[in-house]
PDB file of C-alpha atoms in Angstrom:
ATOM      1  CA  UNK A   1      90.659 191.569 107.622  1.00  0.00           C
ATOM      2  CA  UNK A   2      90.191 188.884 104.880  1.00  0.00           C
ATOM      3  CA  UNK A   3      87.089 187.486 104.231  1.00  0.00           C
ATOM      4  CA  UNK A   4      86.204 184.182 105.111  1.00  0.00           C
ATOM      5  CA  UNK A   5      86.636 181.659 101.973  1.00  0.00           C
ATOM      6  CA  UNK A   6      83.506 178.858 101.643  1.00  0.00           C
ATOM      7  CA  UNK A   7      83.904 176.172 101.883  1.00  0.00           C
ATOM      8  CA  UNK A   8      84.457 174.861  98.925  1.00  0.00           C
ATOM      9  CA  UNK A   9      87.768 176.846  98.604  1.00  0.00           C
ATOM     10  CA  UNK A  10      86.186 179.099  95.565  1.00  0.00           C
ATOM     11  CA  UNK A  11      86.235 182.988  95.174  1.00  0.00           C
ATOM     12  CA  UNK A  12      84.923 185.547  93.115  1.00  0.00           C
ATOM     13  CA  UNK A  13      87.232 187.684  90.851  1.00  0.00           C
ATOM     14  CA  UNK A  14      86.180 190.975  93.319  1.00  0.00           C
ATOM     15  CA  UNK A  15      87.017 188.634  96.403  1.00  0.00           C
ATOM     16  CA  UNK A  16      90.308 187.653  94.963  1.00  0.00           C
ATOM     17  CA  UNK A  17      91.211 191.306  94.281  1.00  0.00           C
ATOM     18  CA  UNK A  18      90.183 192.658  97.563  1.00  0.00           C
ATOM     19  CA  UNK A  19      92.426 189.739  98.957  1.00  0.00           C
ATOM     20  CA  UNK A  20      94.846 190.903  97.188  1.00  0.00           C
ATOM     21  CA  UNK A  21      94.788 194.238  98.343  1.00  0.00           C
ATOM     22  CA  UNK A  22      94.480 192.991 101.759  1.00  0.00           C
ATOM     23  CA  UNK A  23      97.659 191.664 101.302  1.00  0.00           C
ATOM     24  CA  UNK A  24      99.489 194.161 100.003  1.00  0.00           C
ATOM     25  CA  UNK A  25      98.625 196.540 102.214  1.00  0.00           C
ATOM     26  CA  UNK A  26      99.303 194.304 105.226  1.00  0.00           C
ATOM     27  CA  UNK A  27     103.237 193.961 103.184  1.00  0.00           C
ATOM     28  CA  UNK A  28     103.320 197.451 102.704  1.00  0.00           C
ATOM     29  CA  UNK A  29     102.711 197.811 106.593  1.00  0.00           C
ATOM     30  CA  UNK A  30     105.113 195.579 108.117  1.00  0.00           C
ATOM     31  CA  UNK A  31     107.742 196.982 105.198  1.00  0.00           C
ATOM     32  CA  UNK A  32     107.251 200.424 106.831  1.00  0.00           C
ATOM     33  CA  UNK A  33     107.573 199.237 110.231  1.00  0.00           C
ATOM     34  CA  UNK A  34     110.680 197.453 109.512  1.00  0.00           C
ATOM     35  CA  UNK A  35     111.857 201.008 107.558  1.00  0.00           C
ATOM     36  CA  UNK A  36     111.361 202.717 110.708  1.00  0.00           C
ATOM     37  CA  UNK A  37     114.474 200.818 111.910  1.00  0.00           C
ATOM     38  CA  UNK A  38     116.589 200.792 109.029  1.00  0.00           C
ATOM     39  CA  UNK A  39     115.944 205.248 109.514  1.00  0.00           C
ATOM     40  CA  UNK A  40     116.835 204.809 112.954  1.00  0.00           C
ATOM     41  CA  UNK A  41     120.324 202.831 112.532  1.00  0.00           C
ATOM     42  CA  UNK A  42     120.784 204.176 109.467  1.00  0.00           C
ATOM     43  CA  UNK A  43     124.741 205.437 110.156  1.00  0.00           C
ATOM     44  CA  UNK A  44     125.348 201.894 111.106  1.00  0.00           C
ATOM     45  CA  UNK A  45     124.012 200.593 108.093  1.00  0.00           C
ATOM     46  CA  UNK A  46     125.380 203.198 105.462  1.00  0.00           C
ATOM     47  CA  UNK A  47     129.114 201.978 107.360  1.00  0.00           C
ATOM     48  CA  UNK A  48     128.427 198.605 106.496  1.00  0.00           C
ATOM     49  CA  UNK A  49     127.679 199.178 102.710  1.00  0.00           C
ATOM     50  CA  UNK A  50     130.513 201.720 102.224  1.00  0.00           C
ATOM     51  CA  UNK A  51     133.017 198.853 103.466  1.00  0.00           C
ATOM     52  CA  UNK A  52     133.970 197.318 100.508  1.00  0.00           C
ATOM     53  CA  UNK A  53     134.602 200.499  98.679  1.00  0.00           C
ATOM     54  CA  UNK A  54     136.315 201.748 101.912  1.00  0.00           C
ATOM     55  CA  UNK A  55     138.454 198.389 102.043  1.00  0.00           C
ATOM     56  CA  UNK A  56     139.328 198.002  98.281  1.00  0.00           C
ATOM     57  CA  UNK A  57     140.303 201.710  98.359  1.00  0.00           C
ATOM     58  CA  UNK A  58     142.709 201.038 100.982  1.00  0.00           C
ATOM     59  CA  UNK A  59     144.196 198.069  99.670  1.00  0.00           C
ATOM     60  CA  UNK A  60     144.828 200.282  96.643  1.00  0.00           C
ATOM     61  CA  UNK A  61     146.274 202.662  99.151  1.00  0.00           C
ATOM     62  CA  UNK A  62     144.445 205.907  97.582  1.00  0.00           C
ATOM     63  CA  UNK A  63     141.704 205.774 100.258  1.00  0.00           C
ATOM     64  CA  UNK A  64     141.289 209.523  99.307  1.00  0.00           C
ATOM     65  CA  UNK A  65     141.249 208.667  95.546  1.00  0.00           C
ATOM     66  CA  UNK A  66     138.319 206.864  96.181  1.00  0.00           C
ATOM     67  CA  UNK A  67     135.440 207.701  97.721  1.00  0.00           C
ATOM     68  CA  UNK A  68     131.173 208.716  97.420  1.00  0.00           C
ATOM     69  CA  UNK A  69     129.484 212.033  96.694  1.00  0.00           C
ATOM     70  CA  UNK A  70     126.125 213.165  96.416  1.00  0.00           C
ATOM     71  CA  UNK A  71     125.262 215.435  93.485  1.00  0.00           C
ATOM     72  CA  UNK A  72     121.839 217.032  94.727  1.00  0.00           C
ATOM     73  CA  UNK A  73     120.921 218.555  98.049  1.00  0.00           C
ATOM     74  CA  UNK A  74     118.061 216.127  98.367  1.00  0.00           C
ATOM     75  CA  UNK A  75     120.093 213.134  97.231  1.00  0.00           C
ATOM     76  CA  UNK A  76     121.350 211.992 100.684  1.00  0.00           C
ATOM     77  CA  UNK A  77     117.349 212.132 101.778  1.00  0.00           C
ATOM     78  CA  UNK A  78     116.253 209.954  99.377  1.00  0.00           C
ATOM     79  CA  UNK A  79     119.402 207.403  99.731  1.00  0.00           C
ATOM     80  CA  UNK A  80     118.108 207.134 103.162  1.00  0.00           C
ATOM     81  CA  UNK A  81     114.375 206.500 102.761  1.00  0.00           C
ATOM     82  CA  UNK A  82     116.215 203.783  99.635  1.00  0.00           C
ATOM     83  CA  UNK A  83     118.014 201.985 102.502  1.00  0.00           C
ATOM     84  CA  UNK A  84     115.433 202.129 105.096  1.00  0.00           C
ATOM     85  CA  UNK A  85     113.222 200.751 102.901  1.00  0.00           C
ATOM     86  CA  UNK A  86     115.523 197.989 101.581  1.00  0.00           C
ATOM     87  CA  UNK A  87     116.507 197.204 105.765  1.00  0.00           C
ATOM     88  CA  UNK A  88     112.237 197.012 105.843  1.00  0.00           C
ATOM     89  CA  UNK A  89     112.246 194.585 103.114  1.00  0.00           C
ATOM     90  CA  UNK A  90     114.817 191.900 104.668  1.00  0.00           C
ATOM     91  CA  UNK A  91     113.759 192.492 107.777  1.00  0.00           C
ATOM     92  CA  UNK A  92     109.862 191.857 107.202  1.00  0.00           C
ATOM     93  CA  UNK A  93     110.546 189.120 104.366  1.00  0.00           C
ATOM     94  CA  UNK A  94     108.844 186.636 106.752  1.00  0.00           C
ATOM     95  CA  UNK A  95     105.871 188.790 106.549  1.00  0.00           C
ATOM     96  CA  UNK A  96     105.098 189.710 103.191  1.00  0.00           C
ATOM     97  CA  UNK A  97     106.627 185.881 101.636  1.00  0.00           C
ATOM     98  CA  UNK A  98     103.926 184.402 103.452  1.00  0.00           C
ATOM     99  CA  UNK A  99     101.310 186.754 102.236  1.00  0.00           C
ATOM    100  CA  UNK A 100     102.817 185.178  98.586  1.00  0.00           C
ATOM    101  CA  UNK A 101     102.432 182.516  99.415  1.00  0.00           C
ATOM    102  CA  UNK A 102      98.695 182.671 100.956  1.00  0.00           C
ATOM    103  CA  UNK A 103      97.673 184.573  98.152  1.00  0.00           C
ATOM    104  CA  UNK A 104      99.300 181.651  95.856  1.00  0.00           C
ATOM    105  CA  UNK A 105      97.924 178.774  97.095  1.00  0.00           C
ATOM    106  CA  UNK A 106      94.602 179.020  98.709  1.00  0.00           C
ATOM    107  CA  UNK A 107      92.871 176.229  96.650  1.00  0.00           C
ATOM    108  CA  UNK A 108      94.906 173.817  97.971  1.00  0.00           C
ATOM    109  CA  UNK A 109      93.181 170.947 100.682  1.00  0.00           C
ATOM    110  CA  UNK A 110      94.293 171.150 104.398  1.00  0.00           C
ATOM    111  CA  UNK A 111      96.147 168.079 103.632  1.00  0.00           C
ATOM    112  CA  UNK A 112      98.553 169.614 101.113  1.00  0.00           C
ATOM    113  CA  UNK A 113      98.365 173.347 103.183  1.00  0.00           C
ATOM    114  CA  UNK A 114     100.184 171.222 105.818  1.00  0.00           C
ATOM    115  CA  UNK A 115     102.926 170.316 103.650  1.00  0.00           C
ATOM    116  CA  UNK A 116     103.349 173.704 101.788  1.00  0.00           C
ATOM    117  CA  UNK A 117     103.764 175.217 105.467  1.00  0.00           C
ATOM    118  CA  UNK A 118     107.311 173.591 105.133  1.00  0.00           C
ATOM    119  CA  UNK A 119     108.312 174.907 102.500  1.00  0.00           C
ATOM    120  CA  UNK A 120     106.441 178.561 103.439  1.00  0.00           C
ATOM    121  CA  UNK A 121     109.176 178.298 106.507  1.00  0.00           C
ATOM    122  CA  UNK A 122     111.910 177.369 104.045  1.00  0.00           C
ATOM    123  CA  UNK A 123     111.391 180.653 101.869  1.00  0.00           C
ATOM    124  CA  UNK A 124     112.681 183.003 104.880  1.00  0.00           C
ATOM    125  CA  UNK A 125     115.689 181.046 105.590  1.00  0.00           C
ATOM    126  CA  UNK A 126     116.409 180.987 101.882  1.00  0.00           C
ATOM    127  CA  UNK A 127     115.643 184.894 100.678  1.00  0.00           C
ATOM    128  CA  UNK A 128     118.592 185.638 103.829  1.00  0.00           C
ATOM    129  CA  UNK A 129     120.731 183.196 102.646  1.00  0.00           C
ATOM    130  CA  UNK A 130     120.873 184.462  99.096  1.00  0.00           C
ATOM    131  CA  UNK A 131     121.121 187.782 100.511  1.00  0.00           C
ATOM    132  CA  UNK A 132     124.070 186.814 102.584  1.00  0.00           C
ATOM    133  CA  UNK A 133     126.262 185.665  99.739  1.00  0.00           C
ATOM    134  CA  UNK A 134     125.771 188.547  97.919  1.00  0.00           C
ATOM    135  CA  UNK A 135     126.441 190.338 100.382  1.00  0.00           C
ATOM    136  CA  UNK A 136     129.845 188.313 101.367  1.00  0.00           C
ATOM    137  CA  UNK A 137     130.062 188.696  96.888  1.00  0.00           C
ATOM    138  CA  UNK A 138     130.036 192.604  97.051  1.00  0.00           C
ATOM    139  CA  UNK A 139     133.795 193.577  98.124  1.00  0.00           C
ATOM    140  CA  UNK A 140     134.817 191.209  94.731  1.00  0.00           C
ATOM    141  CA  UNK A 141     132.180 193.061  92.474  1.00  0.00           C
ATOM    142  CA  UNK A 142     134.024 196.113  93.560  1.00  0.00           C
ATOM    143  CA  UNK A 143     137.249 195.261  93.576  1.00  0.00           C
ATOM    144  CA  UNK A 144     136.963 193.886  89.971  1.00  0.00           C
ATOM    145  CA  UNK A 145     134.938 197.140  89.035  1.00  0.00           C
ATOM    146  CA  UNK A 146     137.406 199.434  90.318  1.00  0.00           C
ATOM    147  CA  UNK A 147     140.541 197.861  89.252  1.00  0.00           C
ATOM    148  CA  UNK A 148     139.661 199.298  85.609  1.00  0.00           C
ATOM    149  CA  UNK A 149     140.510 202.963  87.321  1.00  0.00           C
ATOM    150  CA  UNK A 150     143.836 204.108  86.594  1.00  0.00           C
ATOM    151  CA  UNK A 151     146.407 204.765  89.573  1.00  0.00           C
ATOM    152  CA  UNK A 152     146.200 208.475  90.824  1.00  0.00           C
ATOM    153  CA  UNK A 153     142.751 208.963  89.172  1.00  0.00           C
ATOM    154  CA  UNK A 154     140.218 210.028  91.573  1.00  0.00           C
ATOM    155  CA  UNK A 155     137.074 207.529  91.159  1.00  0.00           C
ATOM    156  CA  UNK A 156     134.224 209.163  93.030  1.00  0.00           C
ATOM    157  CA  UNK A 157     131.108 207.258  93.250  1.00  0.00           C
ATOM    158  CA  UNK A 158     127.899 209.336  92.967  1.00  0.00           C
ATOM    159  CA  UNK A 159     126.464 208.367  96.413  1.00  0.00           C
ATOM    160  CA  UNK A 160     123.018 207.304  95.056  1.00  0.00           C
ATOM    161  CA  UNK A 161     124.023 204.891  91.669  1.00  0.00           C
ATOM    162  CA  UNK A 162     126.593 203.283  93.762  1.00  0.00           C
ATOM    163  CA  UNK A 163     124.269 202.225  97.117  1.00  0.00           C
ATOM    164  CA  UNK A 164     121.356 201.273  94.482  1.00  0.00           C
ATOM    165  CA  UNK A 165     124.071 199.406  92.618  1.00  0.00           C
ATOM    166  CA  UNK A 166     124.696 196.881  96.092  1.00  0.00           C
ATOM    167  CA  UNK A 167     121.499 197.062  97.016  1.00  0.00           C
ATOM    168  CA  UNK A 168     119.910 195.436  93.968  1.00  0.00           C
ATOM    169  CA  UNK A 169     122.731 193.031  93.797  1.00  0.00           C
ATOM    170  CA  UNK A 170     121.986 191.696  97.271  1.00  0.00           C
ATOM    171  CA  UNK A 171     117.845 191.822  96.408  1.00  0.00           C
ATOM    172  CA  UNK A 172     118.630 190.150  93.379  1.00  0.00           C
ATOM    173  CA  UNK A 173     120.462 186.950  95.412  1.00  0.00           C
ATOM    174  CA  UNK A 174     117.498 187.163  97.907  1.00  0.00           C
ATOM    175  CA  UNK A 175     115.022 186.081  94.942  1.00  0.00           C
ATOM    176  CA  UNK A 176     116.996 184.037  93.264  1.00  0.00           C
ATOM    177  CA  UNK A 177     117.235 181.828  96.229  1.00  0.00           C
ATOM    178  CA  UNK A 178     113.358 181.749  96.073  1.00  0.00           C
ATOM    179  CA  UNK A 179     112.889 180.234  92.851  1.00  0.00           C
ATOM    180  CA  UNK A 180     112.500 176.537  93.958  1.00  0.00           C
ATOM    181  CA  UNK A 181     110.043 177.220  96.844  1.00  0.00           C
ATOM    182  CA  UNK A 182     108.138 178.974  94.354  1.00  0.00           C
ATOM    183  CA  UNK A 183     108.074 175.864  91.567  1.00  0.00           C
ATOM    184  CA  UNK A 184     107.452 173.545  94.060  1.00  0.00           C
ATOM    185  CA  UNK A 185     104.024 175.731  95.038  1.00  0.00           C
ATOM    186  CA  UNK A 186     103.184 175.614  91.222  1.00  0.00           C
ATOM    187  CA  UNK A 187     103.525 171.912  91.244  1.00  0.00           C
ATOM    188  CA  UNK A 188     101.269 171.275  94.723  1.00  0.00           C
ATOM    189  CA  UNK A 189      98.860 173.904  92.863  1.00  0.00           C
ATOM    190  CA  UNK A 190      98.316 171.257  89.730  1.00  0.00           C
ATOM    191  CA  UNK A 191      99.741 174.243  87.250  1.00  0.00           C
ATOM    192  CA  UNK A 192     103.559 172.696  86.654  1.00  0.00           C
ATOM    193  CA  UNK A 193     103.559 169.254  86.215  1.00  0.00           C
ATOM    194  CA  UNK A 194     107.324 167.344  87.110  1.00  0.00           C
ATOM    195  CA  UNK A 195     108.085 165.998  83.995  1.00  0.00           C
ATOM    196  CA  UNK A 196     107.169 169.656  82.590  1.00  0.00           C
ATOM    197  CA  UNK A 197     109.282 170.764  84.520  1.00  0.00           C
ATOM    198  CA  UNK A 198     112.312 167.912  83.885  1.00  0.00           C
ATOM    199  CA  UNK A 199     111.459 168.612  80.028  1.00  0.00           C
ATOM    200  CA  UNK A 200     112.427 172.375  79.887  1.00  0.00           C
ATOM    201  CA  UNK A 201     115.458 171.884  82.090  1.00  0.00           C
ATOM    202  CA  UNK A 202     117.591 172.948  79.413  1.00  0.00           C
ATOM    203  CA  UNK A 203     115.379 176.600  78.628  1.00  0.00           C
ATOM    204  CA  UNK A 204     115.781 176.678  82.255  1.00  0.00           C
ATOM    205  CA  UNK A 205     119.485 176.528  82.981  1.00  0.00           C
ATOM    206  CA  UNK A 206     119.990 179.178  80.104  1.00  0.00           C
ATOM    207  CA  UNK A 207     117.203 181.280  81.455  1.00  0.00           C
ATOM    208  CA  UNK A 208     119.346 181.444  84.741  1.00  0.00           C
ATOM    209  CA  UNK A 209     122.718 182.363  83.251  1.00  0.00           C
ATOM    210  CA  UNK A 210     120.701 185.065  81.453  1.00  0.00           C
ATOM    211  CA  UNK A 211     119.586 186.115  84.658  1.00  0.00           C
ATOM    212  CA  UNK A 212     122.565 185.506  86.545  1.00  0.00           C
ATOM    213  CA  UNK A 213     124.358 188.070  83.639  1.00  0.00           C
ATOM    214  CA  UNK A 214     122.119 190.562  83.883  1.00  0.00           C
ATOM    215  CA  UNK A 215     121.853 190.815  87.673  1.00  0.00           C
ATOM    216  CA  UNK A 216     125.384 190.906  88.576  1.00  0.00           C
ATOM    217  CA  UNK A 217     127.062 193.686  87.230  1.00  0.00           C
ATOM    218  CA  UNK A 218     130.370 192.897  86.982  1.00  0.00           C
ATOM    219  CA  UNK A 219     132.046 192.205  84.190  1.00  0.00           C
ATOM    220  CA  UNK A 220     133.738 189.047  85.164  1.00  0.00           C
ATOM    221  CA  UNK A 221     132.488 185.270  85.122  1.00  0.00           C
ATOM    222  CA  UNK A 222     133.466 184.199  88.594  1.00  0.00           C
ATOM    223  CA  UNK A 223     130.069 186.216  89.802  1.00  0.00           C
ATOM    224  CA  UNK A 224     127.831 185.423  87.355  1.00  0.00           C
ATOM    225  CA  UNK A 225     128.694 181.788  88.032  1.00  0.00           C
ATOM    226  CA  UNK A 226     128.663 182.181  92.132  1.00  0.00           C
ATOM    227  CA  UNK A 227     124.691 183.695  91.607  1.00  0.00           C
ATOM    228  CA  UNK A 228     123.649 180.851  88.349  1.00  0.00           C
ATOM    229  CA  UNK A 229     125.203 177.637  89.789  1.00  0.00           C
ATOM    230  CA  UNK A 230     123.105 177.890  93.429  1.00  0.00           C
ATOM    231  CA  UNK A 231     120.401 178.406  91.204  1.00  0.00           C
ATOM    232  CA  UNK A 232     120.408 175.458  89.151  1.00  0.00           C
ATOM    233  CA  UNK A 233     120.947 173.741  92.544  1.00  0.00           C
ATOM    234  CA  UNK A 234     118.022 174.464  93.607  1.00  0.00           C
ATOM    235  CA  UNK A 235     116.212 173.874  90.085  1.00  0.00           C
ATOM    236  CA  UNK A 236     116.881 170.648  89.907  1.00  0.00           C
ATOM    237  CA  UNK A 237     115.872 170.230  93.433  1.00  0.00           C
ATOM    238  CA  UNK A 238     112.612 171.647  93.329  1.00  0.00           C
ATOM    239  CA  UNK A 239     111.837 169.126  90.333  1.00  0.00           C
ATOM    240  CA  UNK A 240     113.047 165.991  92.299  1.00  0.00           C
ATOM    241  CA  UNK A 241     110.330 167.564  95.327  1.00  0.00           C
ATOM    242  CA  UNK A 242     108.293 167.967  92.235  1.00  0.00           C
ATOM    243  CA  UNK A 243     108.274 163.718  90.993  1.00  0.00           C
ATOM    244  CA  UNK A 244     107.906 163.088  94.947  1.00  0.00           C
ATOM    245  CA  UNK A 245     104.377 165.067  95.026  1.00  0.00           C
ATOM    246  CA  UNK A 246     103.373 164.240  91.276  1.00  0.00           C
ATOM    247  CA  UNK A 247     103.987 160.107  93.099  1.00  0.00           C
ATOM    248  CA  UNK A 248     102.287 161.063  95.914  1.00  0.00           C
ATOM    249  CA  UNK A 249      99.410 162.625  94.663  1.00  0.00           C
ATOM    250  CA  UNK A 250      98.766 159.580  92.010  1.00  0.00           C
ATOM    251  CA  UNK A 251      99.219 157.379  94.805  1.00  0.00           C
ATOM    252  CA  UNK A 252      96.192 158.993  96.517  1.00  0.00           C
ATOM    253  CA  UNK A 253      93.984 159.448  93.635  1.00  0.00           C
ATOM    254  CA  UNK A 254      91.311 157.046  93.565  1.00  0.00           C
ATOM    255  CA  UNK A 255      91.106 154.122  91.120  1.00  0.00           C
ATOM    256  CA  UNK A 256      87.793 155.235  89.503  1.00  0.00           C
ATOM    257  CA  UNK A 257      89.457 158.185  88.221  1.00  0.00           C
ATOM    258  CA  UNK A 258      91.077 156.120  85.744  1.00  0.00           C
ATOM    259  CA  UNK A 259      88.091 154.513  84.447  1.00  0.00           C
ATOM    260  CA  UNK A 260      86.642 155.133  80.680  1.00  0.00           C
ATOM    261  CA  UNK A 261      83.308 157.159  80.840  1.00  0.00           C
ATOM    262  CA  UNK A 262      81.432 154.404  78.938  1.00  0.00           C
ATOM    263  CA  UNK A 263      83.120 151.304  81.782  1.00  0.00           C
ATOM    264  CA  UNK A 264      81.500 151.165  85.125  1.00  0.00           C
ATOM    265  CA  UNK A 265      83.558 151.208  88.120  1.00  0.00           C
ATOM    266  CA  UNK A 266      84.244 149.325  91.073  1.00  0.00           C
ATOM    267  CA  UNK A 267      81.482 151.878  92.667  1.00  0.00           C
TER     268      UNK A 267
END
């Protein structure tokens, strides 16, 4: 149970590291529970990923060219507790964003709380959509992969490299997708200014074609640019919800802020 903050919204080093194990216990929890499902329709699942290697095999029409196999005994064990525990993750990402974001911005007044709660409820709907296109992306990151094999030479994946191979692809969509609910908290929490923001715009945009390149594994552009160009999207969004706070909050601030130490005020 987490310990009642005073009122003045301030906490101790130890209380902010006991809240933060709190939290990540109470993520590691609901991850768990939502594993418990991914173990149980497991088969299902494990169909769904093997699709695209399934489809682009048959469109190559050497469906038995092509194909997964598990080098160790204990390798399809593990590959199950992976994908249980990646089901736990998307399914629970309502849970353990919002402990994020609790454990982000706790300093903030009820006023500004109110407004974060928005974009708390956007950060779901967001993770699953960038998790969605990459999963819609994954048949094309195979195809292209597999079109380097020659005809009549047997490609078998080894089960485990390939599943963890579209697994962090569609994880790394999922955070992507997160990155302007996550500037926009920085902003309402006084540590990223707008026009810091606006300033390193062009750091930014490289930063996420780095990022972009490294996460998607194929060697062709077309991917790359499907993950980077969302992402700068939503960059430049997050810094236009940025000036509309930065306004707001100046608007709000009381005139005798802006008074020299030596004037008096209208006080």
């Amino acid at each position: 149970m987490l310990r009642k903050r005073n009122p003045e919204g301030r906490m101790s080093l130890a209380d902010h590291l006991r809240e933060l194990r709190n939290r990540v216990m109470i993520s590691g929890g609901a991850v768990l529970a939502g594993a418990v499902v991914g173990w149980i329709y497991y088969d299902a699942i494990i169909g769904r990923l093997l699709k695209p290697l399934k489809d682009v095999a048959a469109e190559r029409g050497d469906a038995g060219l092509v194909n997964i196999n598990f080098g160790g005994m204990t390798d399809p064990f593990a590959t199950k507790i992976t994908v249980s525990l990646f089901v736990g993750v998307i399914l629970t990402s309502p849970v353990w964003l919002s402990q994020i974001w609790g454990f982000i911005v706790p300093g903030l007044t009820k006023k500004e709380k109110r407004v974060t709660r928005l974009f708390a409820a956007a950060a779901v709907p967001l993770f699953l959509a960038g998790c969605y296109a990459a999963f819609v992306m994954v048949p094309k990151a195979v195809g292209v992969l597999l079109d380097f094999t020659p005809t009549g030479v047997y490609n078998l994946q080894e089960g485990t490299a390939y599943l963890n191979f579209v697994l962090k692809f569609i994880l790394a969509f999922g955070c992507a997708f997160l990155l302007p609910v996550f500037l926009v908290a920085l902003n309402l929490a006084g540590v990223l200014p707008a026009r810091t923001l606006l300033k390193a715009w062009r750091p930014a945009v490289m930063v996420i074609f780095v990022f972009a390149a490294v996460m998607t594994p194929t060697p062709d552009a077309y991917t790359m640019i499907v993950l980077a160009l969302p992402m700068v999207v939503l960059f430049f969004a997050s810094v236009g919800l940025a000036f509309f706070f930065d306004r707001r909050r100046e608007r709000n601030k009381p005139d005798w802020l802006d008074v020299p130490d030596d004037q008096a005020s209208a006080l």
